[in-house]
Short mmCIF file of C-alpha atoms in Angstrom, two decimals:
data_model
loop_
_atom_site.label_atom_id
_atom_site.label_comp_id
_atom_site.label_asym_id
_atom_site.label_seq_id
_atom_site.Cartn_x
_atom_site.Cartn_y
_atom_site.Cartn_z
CA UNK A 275 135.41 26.13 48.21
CA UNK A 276 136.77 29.63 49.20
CA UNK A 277 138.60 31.55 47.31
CA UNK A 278 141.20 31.84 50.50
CA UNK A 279 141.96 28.10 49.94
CA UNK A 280 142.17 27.90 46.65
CA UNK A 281 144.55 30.25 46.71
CA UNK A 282 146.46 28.20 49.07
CA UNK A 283 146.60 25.32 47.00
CA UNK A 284 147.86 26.77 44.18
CA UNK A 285 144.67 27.79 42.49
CA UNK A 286 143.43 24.16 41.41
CA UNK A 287 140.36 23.02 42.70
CA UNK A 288 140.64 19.79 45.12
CA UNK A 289 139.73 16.64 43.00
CA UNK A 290 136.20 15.77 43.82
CA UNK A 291 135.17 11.50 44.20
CA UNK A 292 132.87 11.11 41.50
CA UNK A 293 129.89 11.43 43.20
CA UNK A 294 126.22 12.13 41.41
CA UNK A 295 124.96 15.77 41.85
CA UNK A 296 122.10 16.60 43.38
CA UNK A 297 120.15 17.14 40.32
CA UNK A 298 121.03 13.60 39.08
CA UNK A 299 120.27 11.89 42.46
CA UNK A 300 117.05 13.84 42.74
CA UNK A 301 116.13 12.50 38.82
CA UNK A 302 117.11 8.57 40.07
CA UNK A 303 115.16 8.94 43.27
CA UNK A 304 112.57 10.07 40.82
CA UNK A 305 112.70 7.08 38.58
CA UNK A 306 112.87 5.04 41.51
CA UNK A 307 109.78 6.38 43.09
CA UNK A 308 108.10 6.24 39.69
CA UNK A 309 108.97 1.99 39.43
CA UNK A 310 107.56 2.03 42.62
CA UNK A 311 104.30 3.54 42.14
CA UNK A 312 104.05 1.70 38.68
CA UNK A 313 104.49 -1.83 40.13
CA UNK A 314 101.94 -1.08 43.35
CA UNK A 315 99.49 0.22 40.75
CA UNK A 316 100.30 -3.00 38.67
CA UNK A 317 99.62 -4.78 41.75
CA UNK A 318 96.65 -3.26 42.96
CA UNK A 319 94.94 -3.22 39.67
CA UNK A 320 95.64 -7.44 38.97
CA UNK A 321 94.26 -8.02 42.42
CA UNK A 322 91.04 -5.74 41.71
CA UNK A 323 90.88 -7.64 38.59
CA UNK A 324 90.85 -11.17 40.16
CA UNK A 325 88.64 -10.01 43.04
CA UNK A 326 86.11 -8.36 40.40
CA UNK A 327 86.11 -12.18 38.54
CA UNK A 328 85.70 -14.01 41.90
CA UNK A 329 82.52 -11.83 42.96
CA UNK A 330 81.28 -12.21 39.48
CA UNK A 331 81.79 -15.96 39.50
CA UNK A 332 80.14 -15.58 43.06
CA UNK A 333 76.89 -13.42 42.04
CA UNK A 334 76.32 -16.12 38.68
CA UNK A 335 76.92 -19.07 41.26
CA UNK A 336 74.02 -17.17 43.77
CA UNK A 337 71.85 -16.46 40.89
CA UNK A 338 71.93 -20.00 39.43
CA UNK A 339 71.23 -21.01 42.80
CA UNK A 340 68.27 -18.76 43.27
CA UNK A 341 67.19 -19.59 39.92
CA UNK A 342 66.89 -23.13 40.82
CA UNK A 343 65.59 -23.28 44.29
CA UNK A 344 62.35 -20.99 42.53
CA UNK A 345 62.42 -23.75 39.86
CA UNK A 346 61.49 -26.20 43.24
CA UNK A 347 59.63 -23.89 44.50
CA UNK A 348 57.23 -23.99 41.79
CA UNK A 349 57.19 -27.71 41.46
CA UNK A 350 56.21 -27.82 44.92
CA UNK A 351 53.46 -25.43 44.94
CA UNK A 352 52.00 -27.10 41.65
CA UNK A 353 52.29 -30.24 43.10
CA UNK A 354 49.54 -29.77 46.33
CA UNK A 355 48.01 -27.33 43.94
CA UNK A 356 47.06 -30.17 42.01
CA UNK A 357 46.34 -32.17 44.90
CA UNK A 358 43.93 -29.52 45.73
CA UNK A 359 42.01 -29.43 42.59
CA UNK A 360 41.35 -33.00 42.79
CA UNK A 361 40.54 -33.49 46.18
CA UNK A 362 36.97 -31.49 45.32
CA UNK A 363 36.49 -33.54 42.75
CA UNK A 364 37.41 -37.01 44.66
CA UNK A 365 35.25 -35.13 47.28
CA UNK A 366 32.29 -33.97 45.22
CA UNK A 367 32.14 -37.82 43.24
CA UNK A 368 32.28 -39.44 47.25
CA UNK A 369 29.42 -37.28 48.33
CA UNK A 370 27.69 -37.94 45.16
CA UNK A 371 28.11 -41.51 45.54
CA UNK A 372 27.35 -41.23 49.59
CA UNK A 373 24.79 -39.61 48.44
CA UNK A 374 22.83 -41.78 45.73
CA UNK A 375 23.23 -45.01 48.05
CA UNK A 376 21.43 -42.74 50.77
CA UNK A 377 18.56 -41.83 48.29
CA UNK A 378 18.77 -45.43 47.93
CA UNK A 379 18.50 -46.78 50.58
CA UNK A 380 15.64 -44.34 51.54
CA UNK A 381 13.77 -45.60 48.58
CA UNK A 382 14.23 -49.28 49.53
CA UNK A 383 12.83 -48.19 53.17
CA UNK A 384 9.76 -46.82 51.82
CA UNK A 385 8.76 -49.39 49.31
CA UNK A 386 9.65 -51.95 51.72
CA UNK A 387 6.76 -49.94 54.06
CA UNK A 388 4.73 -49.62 50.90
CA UNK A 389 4.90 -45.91 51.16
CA UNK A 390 6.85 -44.75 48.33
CA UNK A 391 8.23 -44.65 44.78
CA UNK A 392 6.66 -45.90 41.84
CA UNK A 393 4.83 -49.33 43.46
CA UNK A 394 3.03 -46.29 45.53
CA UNK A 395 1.60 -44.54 43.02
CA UNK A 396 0.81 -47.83 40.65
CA UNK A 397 -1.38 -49.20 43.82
CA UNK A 398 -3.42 -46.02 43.96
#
């Protein structure tokens, strides 16, 4: 206040409501701020957590998958690999077989004619 007033009034200050200075409001608006910050941050950092669990939960789920559908993947390509080594061999004993009974039968021919195989060379 002025120094005209206090005059005035007899040289006493006027009583003042106990309000907080501005030092002491600017400290509680600090603290305030300050819970703030600390409980977003608290926030924040939980839900990072739980979102960093759920994509690692995710990426073991995916690789487990992965790991398993190449598990099938390989039991299906060994299974017509297989296939495929036997067919030549189911092919090769056919032919073979196809084979002798053509010899055979072209042996049979020619004896029956008298023009081949062993009786042919026992007449001579």
């Amino acid at each position: 206040m002025s120094g005209w007033l206090q005059e005035k009034m007899g040289g006493a200050t006027p009583a003042k409501p106990a309000e907080p200075s501005v030092q002491d409001r600017a400290i509680a608006a600090k603290d305030q701020a300050g819970t703030f910050i600390g409980e977003q941050t608290q926030a924040v950092t939980k839900a990072a957590t739980e979102t960093a669990g759920a994509a690692k939960q995710k990426a073991a789920d995916t690789a487990q998958y992965v790991q398993d559908r190449a598990a099938d993947a390989v039991q299906y390509t060994k299974g017509p690999a297989a296939a495929e080594k036997e067919a030549p061999n189911v092919f090769q004993q056919a032919g073979g077989q196809v084979m002798g009974a053509a010899v055979g039968a072209k042996d049979a021919v020619m004896n029956t004619l008298g023009m081949g195989g062993d009786a042919a060379a026992e007449k001579k």
